Short mmCIF file of C-alpha atoms and ligand atoms in Angstrom, two decimals:
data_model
loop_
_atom_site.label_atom_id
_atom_site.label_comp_id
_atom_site.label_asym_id
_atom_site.label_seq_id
_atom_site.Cartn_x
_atom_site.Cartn_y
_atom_site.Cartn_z
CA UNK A 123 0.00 0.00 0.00
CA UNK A 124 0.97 3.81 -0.71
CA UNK A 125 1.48 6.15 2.35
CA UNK A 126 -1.73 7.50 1.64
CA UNK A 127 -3.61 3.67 1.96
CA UNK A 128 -4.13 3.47 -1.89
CA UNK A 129 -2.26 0.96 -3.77
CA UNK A 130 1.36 1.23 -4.49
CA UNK A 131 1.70 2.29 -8.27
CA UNK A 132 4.13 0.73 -10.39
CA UNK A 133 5.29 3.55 -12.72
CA UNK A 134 7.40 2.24 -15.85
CA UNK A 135 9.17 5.54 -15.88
CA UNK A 136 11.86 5.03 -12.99
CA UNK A 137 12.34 1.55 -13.99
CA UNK A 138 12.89 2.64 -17.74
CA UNK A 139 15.23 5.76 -16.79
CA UNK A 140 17.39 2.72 -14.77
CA UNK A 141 17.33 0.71 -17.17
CA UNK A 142 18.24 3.59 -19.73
CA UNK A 143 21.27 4.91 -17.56
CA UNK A 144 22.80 1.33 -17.74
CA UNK A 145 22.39 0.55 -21.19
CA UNK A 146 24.07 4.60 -22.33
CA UNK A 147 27.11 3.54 -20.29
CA UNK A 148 27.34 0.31 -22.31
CA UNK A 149 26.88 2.76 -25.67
CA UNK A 150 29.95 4.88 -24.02
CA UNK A 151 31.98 2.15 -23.50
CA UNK A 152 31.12 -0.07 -26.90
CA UNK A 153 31.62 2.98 -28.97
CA UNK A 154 35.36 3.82 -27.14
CA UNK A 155 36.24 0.31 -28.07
CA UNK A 156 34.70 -0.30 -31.14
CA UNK A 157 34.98 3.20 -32.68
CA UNK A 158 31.28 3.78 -33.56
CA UNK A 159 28.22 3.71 -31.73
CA UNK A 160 25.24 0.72 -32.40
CA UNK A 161 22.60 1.10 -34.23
CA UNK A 162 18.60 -0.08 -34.57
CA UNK A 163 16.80 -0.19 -37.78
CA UNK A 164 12.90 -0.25 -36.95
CA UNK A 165 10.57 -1.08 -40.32
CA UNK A 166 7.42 0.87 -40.88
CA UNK A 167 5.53 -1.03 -43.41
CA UNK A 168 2.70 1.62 -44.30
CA UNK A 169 1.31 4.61 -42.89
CA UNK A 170 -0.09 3.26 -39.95
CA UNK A 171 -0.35 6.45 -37.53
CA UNK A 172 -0.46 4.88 -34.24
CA UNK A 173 2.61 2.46 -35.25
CA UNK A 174 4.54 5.79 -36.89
CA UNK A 175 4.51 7.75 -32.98
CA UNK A 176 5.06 4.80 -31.83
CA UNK A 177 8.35 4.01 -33.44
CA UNK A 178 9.26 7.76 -33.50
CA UNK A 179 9.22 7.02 -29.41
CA UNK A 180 11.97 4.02 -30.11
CA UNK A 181 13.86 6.81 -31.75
CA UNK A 182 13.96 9.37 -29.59
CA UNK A 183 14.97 6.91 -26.57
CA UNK A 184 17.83 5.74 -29.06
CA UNK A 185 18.60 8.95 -29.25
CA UNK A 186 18.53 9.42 -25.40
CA UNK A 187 21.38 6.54 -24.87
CA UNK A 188 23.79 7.58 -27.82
CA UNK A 189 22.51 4.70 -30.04
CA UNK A 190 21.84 5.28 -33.70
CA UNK A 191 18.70 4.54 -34.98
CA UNK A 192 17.40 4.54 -38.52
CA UNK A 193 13.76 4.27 -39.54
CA UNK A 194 13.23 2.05 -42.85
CA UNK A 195 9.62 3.12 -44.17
CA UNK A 196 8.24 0.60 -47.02
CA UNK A 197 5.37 0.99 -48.88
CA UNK A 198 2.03 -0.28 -47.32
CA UNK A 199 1.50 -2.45 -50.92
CA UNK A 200 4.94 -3.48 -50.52
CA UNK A 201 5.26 -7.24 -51.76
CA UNK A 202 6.27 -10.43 -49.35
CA UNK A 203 9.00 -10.24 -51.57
CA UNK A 204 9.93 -6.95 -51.42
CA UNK A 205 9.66 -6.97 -47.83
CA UNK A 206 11.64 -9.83 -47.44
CA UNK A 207 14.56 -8.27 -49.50
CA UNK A 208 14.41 -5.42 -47.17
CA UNK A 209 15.30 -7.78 -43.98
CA UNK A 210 17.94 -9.18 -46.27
CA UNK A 211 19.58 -5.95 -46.53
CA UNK A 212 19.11 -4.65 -43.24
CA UNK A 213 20.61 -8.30 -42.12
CA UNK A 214 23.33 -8.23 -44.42
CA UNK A 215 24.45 -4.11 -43.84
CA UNK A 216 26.98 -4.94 -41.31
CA UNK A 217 25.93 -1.00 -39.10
CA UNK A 218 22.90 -2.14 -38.09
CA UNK A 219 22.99 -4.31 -34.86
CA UNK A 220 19.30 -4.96 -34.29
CA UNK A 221 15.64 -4.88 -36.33
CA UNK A 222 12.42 -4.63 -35.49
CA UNK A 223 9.35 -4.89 -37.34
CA UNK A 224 6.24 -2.61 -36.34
CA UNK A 225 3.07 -4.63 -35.85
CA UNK A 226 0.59 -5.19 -37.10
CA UNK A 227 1.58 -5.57 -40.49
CA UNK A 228 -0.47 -4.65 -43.65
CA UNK A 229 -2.93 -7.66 -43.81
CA UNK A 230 -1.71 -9.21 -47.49
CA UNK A 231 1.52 -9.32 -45.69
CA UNK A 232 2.67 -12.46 -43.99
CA UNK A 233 3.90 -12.75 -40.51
CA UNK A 234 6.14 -15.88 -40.84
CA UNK A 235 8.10 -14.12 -44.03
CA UNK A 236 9.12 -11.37 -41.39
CA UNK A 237 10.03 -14.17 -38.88
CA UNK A 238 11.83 -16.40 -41.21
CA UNK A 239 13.28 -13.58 -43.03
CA UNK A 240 14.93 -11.92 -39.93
CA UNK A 241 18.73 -12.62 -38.84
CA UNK A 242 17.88 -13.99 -35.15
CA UNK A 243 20.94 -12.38 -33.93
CA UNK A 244 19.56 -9.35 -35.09
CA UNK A 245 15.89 -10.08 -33.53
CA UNK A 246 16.01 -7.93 -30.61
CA UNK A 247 11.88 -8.06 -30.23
CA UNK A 248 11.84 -12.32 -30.91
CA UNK A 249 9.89 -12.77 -33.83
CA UNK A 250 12.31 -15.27 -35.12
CA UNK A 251 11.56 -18.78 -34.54
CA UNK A 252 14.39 -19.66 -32.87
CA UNK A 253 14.92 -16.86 -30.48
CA UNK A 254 10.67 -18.14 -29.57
CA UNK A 255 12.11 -21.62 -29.49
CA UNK A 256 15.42 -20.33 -26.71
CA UNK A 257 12.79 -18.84 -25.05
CA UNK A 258 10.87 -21.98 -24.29
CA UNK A 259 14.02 -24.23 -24.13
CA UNK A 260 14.61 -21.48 -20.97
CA UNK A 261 17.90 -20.34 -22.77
CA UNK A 262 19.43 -16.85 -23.49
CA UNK A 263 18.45 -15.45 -26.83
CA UNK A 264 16.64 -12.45 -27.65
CA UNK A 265 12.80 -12.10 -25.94
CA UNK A 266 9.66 -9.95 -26.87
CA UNK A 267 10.53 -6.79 -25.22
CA UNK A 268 7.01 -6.07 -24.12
CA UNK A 269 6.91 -9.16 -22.12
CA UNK A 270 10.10 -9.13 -20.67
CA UNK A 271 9.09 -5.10 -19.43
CA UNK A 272 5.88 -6.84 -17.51
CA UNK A 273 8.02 -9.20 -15.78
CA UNK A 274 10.61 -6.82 -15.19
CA UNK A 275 8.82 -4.26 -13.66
CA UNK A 276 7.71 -6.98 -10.77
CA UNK A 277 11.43 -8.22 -10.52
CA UNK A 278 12.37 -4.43 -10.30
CA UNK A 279 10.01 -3.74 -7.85
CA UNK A 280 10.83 -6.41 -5.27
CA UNK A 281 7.62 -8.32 -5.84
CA UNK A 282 8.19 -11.88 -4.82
CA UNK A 283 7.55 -14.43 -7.27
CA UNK A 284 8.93 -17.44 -6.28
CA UNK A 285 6.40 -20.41 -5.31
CA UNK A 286 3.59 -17.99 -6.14
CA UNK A 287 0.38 -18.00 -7.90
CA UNK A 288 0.87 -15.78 -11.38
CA UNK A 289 -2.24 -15.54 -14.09
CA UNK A 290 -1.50 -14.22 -16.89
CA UNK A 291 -4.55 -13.30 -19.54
CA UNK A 292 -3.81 -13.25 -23.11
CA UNK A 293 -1.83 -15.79 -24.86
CA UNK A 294 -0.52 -13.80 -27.61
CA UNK A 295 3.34 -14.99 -28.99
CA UNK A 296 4.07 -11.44 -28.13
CA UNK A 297 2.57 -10.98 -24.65
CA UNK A 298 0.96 -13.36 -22.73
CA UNK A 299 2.58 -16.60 -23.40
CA UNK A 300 6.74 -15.52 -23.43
CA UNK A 301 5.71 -13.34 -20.25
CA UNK A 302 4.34 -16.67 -18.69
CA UNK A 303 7.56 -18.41 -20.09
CA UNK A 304 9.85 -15.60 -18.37
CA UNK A 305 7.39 -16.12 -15.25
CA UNK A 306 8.29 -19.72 -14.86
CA UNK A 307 11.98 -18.63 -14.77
CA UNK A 308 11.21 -16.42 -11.59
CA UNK A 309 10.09 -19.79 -10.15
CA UNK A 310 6.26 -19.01 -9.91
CA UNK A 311 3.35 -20.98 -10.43
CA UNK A 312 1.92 -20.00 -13.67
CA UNK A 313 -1.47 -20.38 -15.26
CA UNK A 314 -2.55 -18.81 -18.66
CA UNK A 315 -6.41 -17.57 -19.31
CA UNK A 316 -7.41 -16.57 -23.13
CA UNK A 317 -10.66 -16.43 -24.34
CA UNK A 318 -12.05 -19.94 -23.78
CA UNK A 319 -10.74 -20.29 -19.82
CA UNK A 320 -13.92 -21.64 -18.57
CA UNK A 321 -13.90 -19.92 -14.78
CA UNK A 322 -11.69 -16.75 -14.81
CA UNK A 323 -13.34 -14.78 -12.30
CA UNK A 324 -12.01 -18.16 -10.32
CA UNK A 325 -9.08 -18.31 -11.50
CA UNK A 326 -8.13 -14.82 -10.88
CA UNK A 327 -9.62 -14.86 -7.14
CA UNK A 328 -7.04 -17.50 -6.73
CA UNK A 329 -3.81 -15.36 -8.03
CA UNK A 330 -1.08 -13.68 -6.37
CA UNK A 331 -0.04 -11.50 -9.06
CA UNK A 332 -2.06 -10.87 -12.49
CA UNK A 333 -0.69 -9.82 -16.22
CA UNK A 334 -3.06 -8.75 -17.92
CA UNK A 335 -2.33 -8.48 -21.57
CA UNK A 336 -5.61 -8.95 -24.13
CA UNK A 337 -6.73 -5.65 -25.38
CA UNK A 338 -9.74 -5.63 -24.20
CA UNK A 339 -10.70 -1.89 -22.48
CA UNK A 340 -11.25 -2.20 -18.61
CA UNK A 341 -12.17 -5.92 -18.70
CA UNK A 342 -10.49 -6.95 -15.48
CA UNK A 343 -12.77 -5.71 -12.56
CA UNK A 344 -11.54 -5.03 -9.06
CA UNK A 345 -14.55 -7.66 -8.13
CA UNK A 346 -12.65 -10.85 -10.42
CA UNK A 347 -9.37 -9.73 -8.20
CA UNK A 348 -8.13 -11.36 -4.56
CA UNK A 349 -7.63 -8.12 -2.22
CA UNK A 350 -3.79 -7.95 -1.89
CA UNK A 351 -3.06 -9.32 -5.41
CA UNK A 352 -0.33 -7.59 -7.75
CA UNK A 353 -1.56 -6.47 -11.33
CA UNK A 354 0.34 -5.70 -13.90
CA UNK A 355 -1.90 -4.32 -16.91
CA UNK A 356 -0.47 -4.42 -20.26
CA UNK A 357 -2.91 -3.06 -22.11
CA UNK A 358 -3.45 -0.10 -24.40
CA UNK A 359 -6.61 0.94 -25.85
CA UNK A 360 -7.91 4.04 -26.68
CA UNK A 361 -11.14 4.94 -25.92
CA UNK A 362 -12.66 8.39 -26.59
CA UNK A 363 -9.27 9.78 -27.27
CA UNK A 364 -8.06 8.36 -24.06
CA UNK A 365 -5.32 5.50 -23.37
CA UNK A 366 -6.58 2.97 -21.02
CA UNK A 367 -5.65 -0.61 -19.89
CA UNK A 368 -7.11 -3.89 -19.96
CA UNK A 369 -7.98 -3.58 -16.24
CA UNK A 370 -10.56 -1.27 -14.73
CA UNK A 371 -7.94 0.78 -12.88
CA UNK A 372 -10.71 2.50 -10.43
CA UNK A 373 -12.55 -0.57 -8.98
CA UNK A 374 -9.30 -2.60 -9.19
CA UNK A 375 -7.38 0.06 -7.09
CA UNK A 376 -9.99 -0.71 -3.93
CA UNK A 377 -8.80 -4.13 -3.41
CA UNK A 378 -5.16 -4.30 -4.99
CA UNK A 379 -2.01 -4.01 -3.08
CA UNK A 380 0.16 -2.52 -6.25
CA UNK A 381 -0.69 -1.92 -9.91
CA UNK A 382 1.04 -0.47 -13.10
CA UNK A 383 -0.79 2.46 -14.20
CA UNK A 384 -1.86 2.97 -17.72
CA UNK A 385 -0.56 5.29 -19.39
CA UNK A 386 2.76 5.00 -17.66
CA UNK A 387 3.32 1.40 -16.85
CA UNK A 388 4.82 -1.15 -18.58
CA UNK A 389 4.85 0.68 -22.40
CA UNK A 390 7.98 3.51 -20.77
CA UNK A 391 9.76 -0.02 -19.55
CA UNK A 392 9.21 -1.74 -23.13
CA UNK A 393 10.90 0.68 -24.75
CA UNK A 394 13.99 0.46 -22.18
CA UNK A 395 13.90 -3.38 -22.67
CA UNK A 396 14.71 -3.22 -26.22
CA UNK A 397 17.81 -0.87 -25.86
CA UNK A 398 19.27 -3.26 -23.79
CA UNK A 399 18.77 -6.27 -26.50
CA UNK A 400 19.94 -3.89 -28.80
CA UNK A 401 23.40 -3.60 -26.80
CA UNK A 402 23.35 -7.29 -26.38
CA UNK A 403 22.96 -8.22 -30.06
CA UNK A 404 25.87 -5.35 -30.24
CA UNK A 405 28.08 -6.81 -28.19
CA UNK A 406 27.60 -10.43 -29.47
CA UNK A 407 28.52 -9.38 -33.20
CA UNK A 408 31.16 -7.71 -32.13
CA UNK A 409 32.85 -10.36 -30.62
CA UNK A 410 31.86 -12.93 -33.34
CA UNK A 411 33.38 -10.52 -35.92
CA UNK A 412 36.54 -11.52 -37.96
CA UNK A 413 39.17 -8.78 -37.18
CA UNK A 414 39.43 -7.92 -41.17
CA UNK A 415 35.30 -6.65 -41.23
CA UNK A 416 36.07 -5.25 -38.28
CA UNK A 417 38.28 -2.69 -39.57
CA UNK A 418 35.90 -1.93 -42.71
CA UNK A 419 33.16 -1.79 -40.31
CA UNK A 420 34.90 0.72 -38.29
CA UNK A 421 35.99 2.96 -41.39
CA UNK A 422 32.56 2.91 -42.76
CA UNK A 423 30.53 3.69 -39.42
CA UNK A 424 32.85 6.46 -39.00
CA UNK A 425 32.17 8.22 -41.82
CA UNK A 426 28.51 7.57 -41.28
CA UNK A 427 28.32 9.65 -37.65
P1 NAP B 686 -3.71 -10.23 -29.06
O1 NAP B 686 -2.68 -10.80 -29.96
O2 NAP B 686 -4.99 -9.74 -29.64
O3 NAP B 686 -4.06 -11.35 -27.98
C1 NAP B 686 -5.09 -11.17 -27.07
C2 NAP B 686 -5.16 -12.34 -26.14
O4 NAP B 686 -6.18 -12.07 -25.18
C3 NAP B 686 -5.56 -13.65 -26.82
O5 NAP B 686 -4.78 -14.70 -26.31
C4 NAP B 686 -7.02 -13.83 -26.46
O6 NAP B 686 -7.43 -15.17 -26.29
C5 NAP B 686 -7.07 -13.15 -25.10
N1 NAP B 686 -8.42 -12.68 -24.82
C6 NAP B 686 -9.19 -11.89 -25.60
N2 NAP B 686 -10.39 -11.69 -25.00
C7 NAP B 686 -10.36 -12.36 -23.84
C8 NAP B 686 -11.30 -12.54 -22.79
N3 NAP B 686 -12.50 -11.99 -22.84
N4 NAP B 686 -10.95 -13.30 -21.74
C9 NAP B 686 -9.72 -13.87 -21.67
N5 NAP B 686 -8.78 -13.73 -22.65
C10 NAP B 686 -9.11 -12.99 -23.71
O7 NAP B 686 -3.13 -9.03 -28.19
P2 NAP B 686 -1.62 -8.71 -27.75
O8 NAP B 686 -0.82 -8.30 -28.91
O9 NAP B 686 -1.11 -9.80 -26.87
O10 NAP B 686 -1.87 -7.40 -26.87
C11 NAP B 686 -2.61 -7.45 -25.67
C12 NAP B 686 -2.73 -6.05 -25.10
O11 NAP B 686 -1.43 -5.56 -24.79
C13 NAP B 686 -3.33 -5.03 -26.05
O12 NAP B 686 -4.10 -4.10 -25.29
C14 NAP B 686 -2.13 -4.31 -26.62
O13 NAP B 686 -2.42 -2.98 -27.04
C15 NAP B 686 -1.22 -4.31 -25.43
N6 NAP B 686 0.20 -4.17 -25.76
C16 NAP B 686 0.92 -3.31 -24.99
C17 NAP B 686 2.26 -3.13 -25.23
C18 NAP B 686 3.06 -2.22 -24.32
O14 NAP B 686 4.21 -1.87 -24.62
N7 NAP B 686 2.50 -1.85 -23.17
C19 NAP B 686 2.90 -3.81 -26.29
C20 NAP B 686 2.16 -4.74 -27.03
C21 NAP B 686 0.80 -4.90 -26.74
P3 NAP B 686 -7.46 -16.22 -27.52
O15 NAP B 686 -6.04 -16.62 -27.75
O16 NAP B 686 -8.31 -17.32 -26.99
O17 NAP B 686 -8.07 -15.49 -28.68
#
């Protein structure tokens, strides 16, 4: 509980600015060895308006750390195959450390081309099969950003998770199911709802902690909660011009013990999350990298910056 007896809020932004300061003094010290800073490539595939601020966001927090990022827009009646010669290049051009893909994608266009198509050590967000398939095995690789923030945020925040019970709603390959994967890692008990759980109001009263994560405006009522439980609520909606979550912040707040607020929550963390993939994927080509590229790489980032 707060001081003043409401819950304790879980705001993304102190988490994110940590998570930021560490991942600018890895930029300082990569670029003094390596001789040129790392750098993001994030594919807008159409004018999708939402997607477009939200990628301008990734930018700006590149920006914030010292990493270079470059937006790649293609056309929304781009080709599978145009697309996928795109993520060739990007995979092959030897500046650009990490790629993401904005989602959704243009509906003729094909998921599993994106995820096949991608270099998984340049999948900082997982969409590649076998940075999904690491992530089950419960090895290192690359994992959704947005799931890895939920988690996070509870780690961050000293919420215990070991031996306890964890719901997650939504079983998305981008939300709900690696965040109960990453979960299961922390050592708690996890169960995952969707849209066919027979008894979630039950299942819920029974939880320790909740992620919420299935884009669906205010669904989770303080009244399906236990009093004392931990909610994290992914989601993002916008309703009337407003953001708001997949839990009904106002009743939930009356029985809760600590919540993420939305706006505010776990997007600010996301963000954070894939900065420090970025650095990873940085570091891990780096040291992979014959000595010759090396010094080509070096010459040719330089004159980029
Ligand atoms: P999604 O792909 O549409 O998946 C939604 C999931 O919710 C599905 O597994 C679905 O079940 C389940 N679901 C839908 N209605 C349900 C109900 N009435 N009861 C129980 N489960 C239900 O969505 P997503 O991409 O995972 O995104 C989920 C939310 O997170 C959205 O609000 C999205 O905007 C937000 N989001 C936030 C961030 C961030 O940075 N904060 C990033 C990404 C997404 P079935 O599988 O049975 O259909």
């Amino acid at each position: 509980m707060s001081p003043r007896g409401g819950p304790r809020l879980l705001a993304g932004a102190p988490i994110a600015a940590e998570i930021r300061a560490g991942v600018k003094e890895a930029v300082g010290a990569y670029e003094r060895r390596q001789g040129y800073r790392p750098s993001l490539a994030v594919v807008l595939v159409g004018k999708d308006a939402p997607s477009a601020v939200y990628l301008q966001q990734i930018l700006r927090s590149c920006r914030s750390v010292g990493v270079h990022g470059r937006m790649v827009e293609v056309s929304g009646r781009a080709s599978n195959a145009h697309l996928r010669s795109v993520l060739a290049d990007l995979n092959g051009d030897p500046l650009i450390n990490g790629i993401i893909v904005q989602m959704p994608l243009p509906r003729h266009l094909d998921l599993e081309t994106v995820a096949e198509t991608l270099d998984p050590a340049k999948d900082v967000d997982c969409i590649t099969p076998l940075n999904a398939g690491l992530l089950s095995l419960g090895k290192e690789g690359f994992q959704p950003a947005t799931a890895r923030a939920s988690v996070e945020i509870l780690v961050r925040s000293g919420i215990e998770l070991e031996g306890r019970r964890v719901v997650v709603v939504g079983r998305s390959n981008v939300v709900g199911k690696p965040a109960a994967l990453l979960l299961l890692r922390h050592h708690a008990t996890v169960s995952i709802a969707h849209s066919r759980t027979a008894d979630l109001r039950g299942l819920l009263r029974s939880a320790d902690v909740v992620v919420v994560a299935i884009g669906r405006p205010g669904f989770v009522t303080g009244s399906m909660l236990k009093r004392g439980a931990v909610v994290v609520d992914v989601g993002i909606n916008v309703v009337d011009g407003t953001i708001v979550g997949d839990v009904d912040q106002a009743s939930a707040r009356e029985v809760v013990s600590a919540i993420t607020p939305v706006p505010g929550g776990v997007g600010p963390v996301t963000n954070a999350i894939l900065l420090t993939q970025l650095m990873t994927a940085a570091e891990r080509q780096a040291a992979a990298e014959p000595r010759g590229r090396r010094a080509l790489r070096t010459g040719a980032a330089q004159a980029l910056h």
